[in-house]
mmCIF file of C-alpha atoms in Angstrom:
data_model
loop_
_atom_site.group_PDB
_atom_site.id
_atom_site.type_symbol
_atom_site.label_atom_id
_atom_site.label_comp_id
_atom_site.label_asym_id
_atom_site.label_seq_id
_atom_site.Cartn_x
_atom_site.Cartn_y
_atom_site.Cartn_z
ATOM 1 C CA UNK A 1 -119.345 -36.230 232.447
ATOM 2 C CA UNK A 2 -120.207 -39.810 232.218
ATOM 3 C CA UNK A 3 -122.653 -40.760 229.556
ATOM 4 C CA UNK A 4 -125.066 -43.498 230.585
ATOM 5 C CA UNK A 5 -122.439 -46.142 228.235
ATOM 6 C CA UNK A 6 -119.970 -44.881 231.061
ATOM 7 C CA UNK A 7 -121.420 -45.718 234.690
ATOM 8 C CA UNK A 8 -122.821 -49.321 234.849
ATOM 9 C CA UNK A 9 -125.932 -50.214 234.329
ATOM 10 C CA UNK A 10 -127.577 -50.909 237.748
ATOM 11 C CA UNK A 11 -126.868 -47.609 238.834
ATOM 12 C CA UNK A 12 -129.539 -45.690 237.122
ATOM 13 C CA UNK A 13 -131.946 -48.564 238.165
ATOM 14 C CA UNK A 14 -130.821 -48.812 241.239
ATOM 15 C CA UNK A 15 -130.554 -44.428 241.708
ATOM 16 C CA UNK A 16 -134.481 -44.638 240.431
ATOM 17 C CA UNK A 17 -135.444 -47.673 243.094
ATOM 18 C CA UNK A 18 -134.679 -45.533 245.925
ATOM 19 C CA UNK A 19 -134.632 -42.406 244.494
ATOM 20 C CA UNK A 20 -137.489 -41.847 242.362
ATOM 21 C CA UNK A 21 -139.582 -44.776 241.020
ATOM 22 C CA UNK A 22 -141.871 -42.755 238.767
ATOM 23 C CA UNK A 23 -139.165 -41.355 237.478
ATOM 24 C CA UNK A 24 -140.002 -42.301 233.438
ATOM 25 C CA UNK A 25 -143.765 -41.697 234.437
ATOM 26 C CA UNK A 26 -143.826 -38.109 236.056
ATOM 27 C CA UNK A 27 -143.191 -34.994 234.611
ATOM 28 C CA UNK A 28 -140.525 -34.033 237.032
ATOM 29 C CA UNK A 29 -143.252 -33.461 240.007
ATOM 30 C CA UNK A 30 -144.364 -36.083 241.952
ATOM 31 C CA UNK A 31 -147.660 -35.042 243.481
ATOM 32 C CA UNK A 32 -148.172 -37.872 245.453
ATOM 33 C CA UNK A 33 -144.700 -37.925 246.953
ATOM 34 C CA UNK A 34 -145.133 -34.023 247.717
ATOM 35 C CA UNK A 35 -148.071 -34.671 249.506
ATOM 36 C CA UNK A 36 -146.801 -36.869 251.706
ATOM 37 C CA UNK A 37 -143.910 -34.710 252.203
ATOM 38 C CA UNK A 38 -146.237 -31.980 252.862
ATOM 39 C CA UNK A 39 -148.033 -33.893 255.972
ATOM 40 C CA UNK A 40 -145.005 -35.518 257.621
ATOM 41 C CA UNK A 41 -143.114 -31.849 257.235
ATOM 42 C CA UNK A 42 -146.376 -29.959 259.194
ATOM 43 C CA UNK A 43 -147.013 -33.212 261.360
ATOM 44 C CA UNK A 44 -143.841 -32.928 262.960
ATOM 45 C CA UNK A 45 -143.134 -29.105 262.486
ATOM 46 C CA UNK A 46 -139.469 -29.264 261.141
ATOM 47 C CA UNK A 47 -138.871 -30.345 257.326
ATOM 48 C CA UNK A 48 -137.612 -34.125 257.517
ATOM 49 C CA UNK A 49 -138.925 -35.622 254.017
ATOM 50 C CA UNK A 50 -138.497 -33.758 251.047
ATOM 51 C CA UNK A 51 -139.957 -35.455 248.382
ATOM 52 C CA UNK A 52 -138.045 -34.567 245.254
ATOM 53 C CA UNK A 53 -137.785 -36.663 242.786
ATOM 54 C CA UNK A 54 -134.654 -37.468 241.074
ATOM 55 C CA UNK A 55 -134.932 -34.069 238.679
ATOM 56 C CA UNK A 56 -135.822 -31.650 241.163
ATOM 57 C CA UNK A 57 -132.922 -32.787 242.868
ATOM 58 C CA UNK A 58 -131.105 -32.365 240.117
ATOM 59 C CA UNK A 59 -132.217 -29.090 239.843
ATOM 60 C CA UNK A 60 -131.572 -28.247 243.162
ATOM 61 C CA UNK A 61 -128.287 -29.157 242.825
ATOM 62 C CA UNK A 62 -127.500 -27.366 240.048
ATOM 63 C CA UNK A 63 -129.295 -23.747 240.121
ATOM 64 C CA UNK A 64 -130.192 -23.359 244.235
ATOM 65 C CA UNK A 65 -128.983 -23.677 247.694
ATOM 66 C CA UNK A 66 -129.269 -25.744 250.126
ATOM 67 C CA UNK A 67 -132.165 -24.070 252.626
ATOM 68 C CA UNK A 68 -135.185 -25.972 252.873
ATOM 69 C CA UNK A 69 -137.701 -23.700 252.991
ATOM 70 C CA UNK A 70 -141.196 -23.449 251.034
ATOM 71 C CA UNK A 71 -139.961 -20.927 248.493
ATOM 72 C CA UNK A 72 -136.709 -23.030 247.033
ATOM 73 C CA UNK A 73 -139.339 -26.110 246.630
ATOM 74 C CA UNK A 74 -141.606 -23.746 244.977
ATOM 75 C CA UNK A 75 -138.094 -23.354 242.959
ATOM 76 C CA UNK A 76 -137.470 -26.511 242.877
ATOM 77 C CA UNK A 77 -140.771 -27.722 241.639
ATOM 78 C CA UNK A 78 -140.836 -24.663 238.400
ATOM 79 C CA UNK A 79 -137.714 -25.364 237.593
ATOM 80 C CA UNK A 80 -138.051 -29.122 237.821
ATOM 81 C CA UNK A 81 -141.334 -28.722 235.701
ATOM 82 C CA UNK A 82 -138.798 -26.889 233.000
ATOM 83 C CA UNK A 83 -136.383 -29.456 232.969
ATOM 84 C CA UNK A 84 -138.294 -32.189 232.332
ATOM 85 C CA UNK A 85 -139.536 -30.566 229.102
ATOM 86 C CA UNK A 86 -135.837 -29.960 228.002
ATOM 87 C CA UNK A 87 -134.797 -32.812 228.274
ATOM 88 C CA UNK A 88 -135.683 -36.665 228.149
ATOM 89 C CA UNK A 89 -135.333 -38.903 230.823
ATOM 90 C CA UNK A 90 -132.049 -40.789 230.267
ATOM 91 C CA UNK A 91 -130.248 -37.144 229.213
ATOM 92 C CA UNK A 92 -132.288 -35.789 233.078
ATOM 93 C CA UNK A 93 -130.561 -39.236 234.503
ATOM 94 C CA UNK A 94 -126.982 -38.573 233.257
ATOM 95 C CA UNK A 95 -127.324 -34.644 234.583
ATOM 96 C CA UNK A 96 -128.679 -35.700 238.153
ATOM 97 C CA UNK A 97 -125.643 -38.477 237.938
ATOM 98 C CA UNK A 98 -122.961 -36.363 237.374
ATOM 99 C CA UNK A 99 -124.415 -33.130 239.728
ATOM 100 C CA UNK A 100 -125.822 -35.449 242.998
ATOM 101 C CA UNK A 101 -123.562 -34.623 245.861
ATOM 102 C CA UNK A 102 -121.882 -37.760 247.175
ATOM 103 C CA UNK A 103 -120.355 -36.243 249.882
ATOM 104 C CA UNK A 104 -118.820 -32.687 250.938
ATOM 105 C CA UNK A 105 -117.043 -31.746 247.540
ATOM 106 C CA UNK A 106 -117.806 -34.572 246.142
ATOM 107 C CA UNK A 107 -120.333 -34.163 243.222
ATOM 108 C CA UNK A 108 -120.955 -36.898 240.126
ATOM 109 C CA UNK A 109 -120.602 -40.162 240.000
ATOM 110 C CA UNK A 110 -117.310 -39.868 238.789
ATOM 111 C CA UNK A 111 -115.717 -38.183 241.656
ATOM 112 C CA UNK A 112 -117.577 -40.391 243.668
ATOM 113 C CA UNK A 113 -116.430 -43.556 242.509
ATOM 114 C CA UNK A 114 -113.196 -42.712 242.359
ATOM 115 C CA UNK A 115 -113.034 -41.196 245.501
ATOM 116 C CA UNK A 116 -114.422 -44.202 247.619
ATOM 117 C CA UNK A 117 -113.500 -47.093 245.360
ATOM 118 C CA UNK A 118 -110.908 -46.066 242.876
ATOM 119 C CA UNK A 119 -112.467 -47.067 240.084
ATOM 120 C CA UNK A 120 -114.434 -46.068 237.168
ATOM 121 C CA UNK A 121 -118.410 -45.712 236.944
ATOM 122 C CA UNK A 122 -118.355 -48.687 234.241
ATOM 123 C CA UNK A 123 -116.449 -50.435 237.298
ATOM 124 C CA UNK A 124 -118.364 -50.735 240.130
ATOM 125 C CA UNK A 125 -120.057 -53.617 241.958
ATOM 126 C CA UNK A 126 -123.342 -53.934 242.421
ATOM 127 C CA UNK A 127 -122.136 -53.749 246.904
ATOM 128 C CA UNK A 128 -120.377 -50.318 245.533
ATOM 129 C CA UNK A 129 -123.214 -49.419 243.799
ATOM 130 C CA UNK A 130 -125.526 -49.856 247.243
ATOM 131 C CA UNK A 131 -122.833 -48.361 248.869
ATOM 132 C CA UNK A 132 -122.914 -45.171 247.025
ATOM 133 C CA UNK A 133 -126.777 -44.596 246.323
ATOM 134 C CA UNK A 134 -127.113 -45.044 249.451
ATOM 135 C CA UNK A 135 -125.411 -41.950 250.463
ATOM 136 C CA UNK A 136 -127.649 -39.884 248.364
ATOM 137 C CA UNK A 137 -130.337 -38.898 250.778
ATOM 138 C CA UNK A 138 -127.494 -37.488 253.326
ATOM 139 C CA UNK A 139 -124.594 -37.234 251.924
ATOM 140 C CA UNK A 140 -122.432 -35.107 254.252
ATOM 141 C CA UNK A 141 -124.132 -37.058 257.490
ATOM 142 C CA UNK A 142 -123.147 -40.400 256.150
ATOM 143 C CA UNK A 143 -119.971 -39.502 254.315
ATOM 144 C CA UNK A 144 -118.072 -39.841 258.459
ATOM 145 C CA UNK A 145 -118.760 -43.961 257.993
ATOM 146 C CA UNK A 146 -116.521 -43.638 255.313
ATOM 147 C CA UNK A 147 -113.728 -42.065 257.832
ATOM 148 C CA UNK A 148 -114.549 -44.064 260.167
ATOM 149 C CA UNK A 149 -113.771 -47.381 257.254
ATOM 150 C CA UNK A 150 -116.908 -48.995 258.822
ATOM 151 C CA UNK A 151 -120.461 -49.215 258.321
ATOM 152 C CA UNK A 152 -123.221 -49.225 261.585
ATOM 153 C CA UNK A 153 -125.658 -52.254 261.344
ATOM 154 C CA UNK A 154 -128.458 -49.809 260.260
ATOM 155 C CA UNK A 155 -126.372 -48.173 257.199
ATOM 156 C CA UNK A 156 -125.404 -51.722 256.333
ATOM 157 C CA UNK A 157 -128.978 -52.956 256.849
ATOM 158 C CA UNK A 158 -130.333 -50.348 254.354
ATOM 159 C CA UNK A 159 -127.475 -51.169 251.420
ATOM 160 C CA UNK A 160 -129.108 -54.695 252.098
ATOM 161 C CA UNK A 161 -132.322 -53.526 251.466
ATOM 162 C CA UNK A 162 -132.029 -51.677 248.290
ATOM 163 C CA UNK A 163 -130.018 -54.881 247.085
ATOM 164 C CA UNK A 164 -132.574 -57.218 247.802
ATOM 165 C CA UNK A 165 -135.096 -54.767 245.771
ATOM 166 C CA UNK A 166 -132.828 -54.770 242.700
ATOM 167 C CA UNK A 167 -132.908 -58.749 243.423
ATOM 168 C CA UNK A 168 -136.596 -58.851 243.294
ATOM 169 C CA UNK A 169 -137.123 -56.836 240.408
ATOM 170 C CA UNK A 170 -134.881 -58.253 238.444
ATOM 171 C CA UNK A 171 -132.222 -55.194 237.783
ATOM 172 C CA UNK A 172 -129.692 -58.293 239.838
ATOM 173 C CA UNK A 173 -129.093 -61.538 239.900
ATOM 174 C CA UNK A 174 -129.415 -62.893 242.979
ATOM 175 C CA UNK A 175 -125.661 -64.675 242.080
ATOM 176 C CA UNK A 176 -124.386 -61.144 241.625
ATOM 177 C CA UNK A 177 -125.909 -60.375 245.106
ATOM 178 C CA UNK A 178 -122.679 -60.660 248.020
#
């Protein structure tokens, strides 16, 4: 278990930038993103976008199964609302970072930092943080990049896009972005 003071300060900022820009403003649920996801999913006829906030993802990782269906999404919504009501935002971020999946049987930032980079979360570089955070949309499929020992161009571009956005928002110094 790692508290925020044991984690590189860029990591929660990167997670919020990628996963949930309104994390500190909403009550665990973003109706804006849920509405957009619902439209996308209805247009395609399948679940292509979840619209889950960091709190919803934590609820799913803690309490729910991996099956994508409307009933699970409703449970996720209720649990996220209850978690948001019970915890402070920084506590929710700590919870999320310690339970989120970073690959097959890799849960939490401590296991992920040690597995991928042989480091503790405090010692990660911005590039390593970008790489880990970009795993979050689909950690199991993206694990294949790690197993192959190299990234494809699309994944490399997405990491660089995240790092540039962190620079633009003032979370990362330009010279630290390499």
